[in-house]
Steps between C-alpha positions, in 0.01 A plus 500: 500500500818747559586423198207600295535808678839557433411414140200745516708786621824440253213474204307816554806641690331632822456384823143295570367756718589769245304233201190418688268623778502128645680198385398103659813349511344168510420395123144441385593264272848322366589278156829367322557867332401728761274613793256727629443750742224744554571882615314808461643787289639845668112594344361309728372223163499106562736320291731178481857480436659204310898461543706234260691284665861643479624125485233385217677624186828295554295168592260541238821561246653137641181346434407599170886386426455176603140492323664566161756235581197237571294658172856454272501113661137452421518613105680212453148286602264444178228696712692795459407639181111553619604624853797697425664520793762747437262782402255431789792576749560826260141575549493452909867675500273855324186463727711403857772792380198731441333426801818625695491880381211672668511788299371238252172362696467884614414559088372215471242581809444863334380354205247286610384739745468790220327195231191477780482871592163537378387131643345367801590175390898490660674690767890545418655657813677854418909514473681735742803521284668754669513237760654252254828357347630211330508255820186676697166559363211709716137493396164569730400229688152352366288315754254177368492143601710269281258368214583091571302612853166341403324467846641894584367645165190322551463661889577798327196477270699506243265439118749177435318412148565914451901480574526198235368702252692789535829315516434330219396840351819682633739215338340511142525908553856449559578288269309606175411876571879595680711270353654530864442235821516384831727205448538351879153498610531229714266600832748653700512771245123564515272651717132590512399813699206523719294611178595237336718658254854326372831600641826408339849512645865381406540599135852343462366273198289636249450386098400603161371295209538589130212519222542142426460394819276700650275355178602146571427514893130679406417224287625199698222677778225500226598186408497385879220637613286363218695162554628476151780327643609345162554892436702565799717186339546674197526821627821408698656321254477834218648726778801281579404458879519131403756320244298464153586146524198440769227254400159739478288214625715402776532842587097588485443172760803615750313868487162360543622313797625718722205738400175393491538447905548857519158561303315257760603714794265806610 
């Protein structure tokens, strides 16, 4: 905890009590790449503090070294031409790398946050970037219950058939109308507010598609949702998300398989 305030204070080059009106030294939360600790600004605004590791970049560096030594090994297997190994490291090496520069998820975060201005659909917490640096990122401190809380939204009164909806809604605006996403939203990084609106947090990872994707993904849904599932074969086969070599029929059955459960289920 010292140390995240020593990191703090080198970072934005001022003494904590000179930074913020109140800081808890005690972290509200902590992962592999940093943690986070809540403190009020010298305005007297809630907001939360998130401090890399100083260790993480070196171990993370070691890692993905011995990762590309284990891909290189791998290449050699006849598997390796459909999983490419060596440019799936490459890819995790960008997004990890990324993920390490706050100034990065700080953009990232004003993005998002200025694509839903006008929409009650998603809260993006606000960027104090004055507050800010490579290694410590401050934004205002949002306060919802964790969306995998079932029983808690459901005390809350929360309009559960409502919030499905709208996140589906909020991913295909995302997606098709920005061009510009949420790519971690596992439920730790989403909240719903008493009113029942989304809240996102952690923009470390976000993604883009081109035209010919964006196309491909819309129609695999149509395809999908009207269980055309000898379409979704096809369909993945002419955008190269599949080798051209797989068997259309065997394909359609493995689809139909795994989906028409999901169809049964309210």
């Amino acid at each position: 905890t010292q140390q995240a305030k020593t990191l703090i204070e080198e970072a934005l080059d001022g003494k904590i009590e000179q930074l913020f009106q109140s800081f808890d030294e005690q972290p509200l939360a902590s992962a592999s790449i940093a943690q986070v600790h809540t403190a009020t600004t010298l305005e007297g605004e809630a907001v939360v503090v998130k401090v890399v590791r100083p260790e993480i970049s070196k171990l993370i560096t070691r890692d993905i070294k011995l990762m590309y030594t284990l891909a290189k090994l791998f290449n050699k297997h006849p598997l390796a031409k459909k999983i490419r190994p060596v440019e799936v490291v490459g890819e995790f090496e960008a997004i990890i790398t990324n993920e390490l520069d706050m100034r990065i998820e700080a953009t990232h975060c004003d993005k998002i946050r200025h694509n839903f201005k006008q929409s009650e659909l998603l809260y993006i917490p606000k960027v104090y970037h004055h507050l800010s640096r490579t290694n410590v990122l401050t934004t205002e401190r949002i306060y919802g219950t964790p969306v995998g809380e079932i029983d808690k939204l459901k005390a809350n009164n929360i309009d559960m058939k409502r919030l499905a909806e709208q996140g589906v809604i909020i991913f295909f605006t995302q997606v098709f109308k920005h061009n510009f996403f949420h790519a971690d939203m596992h439920p730790g990084n989403i909240f719903v507010a008493p009113n029942g609106q989304y809240i996102a947090v952690d923009f470390g990872i976000v993604g883009t598609l081109n035209t010919s994707d964006k196309h491909y993904l819309a129609e695999n849904l149509l395809a999908f949702f009207n269980r055309d599932y000898r379409r979704v074969a096809e369909l993945h086969v002419a955008s190269g998300w599949v080798p051209e070599t797989t068997r259309i029929d065997e394909f359609e059955s493995a689809i139909r398989t795994v989906c028409e459960p999901i169809f049964e289920k309210p």
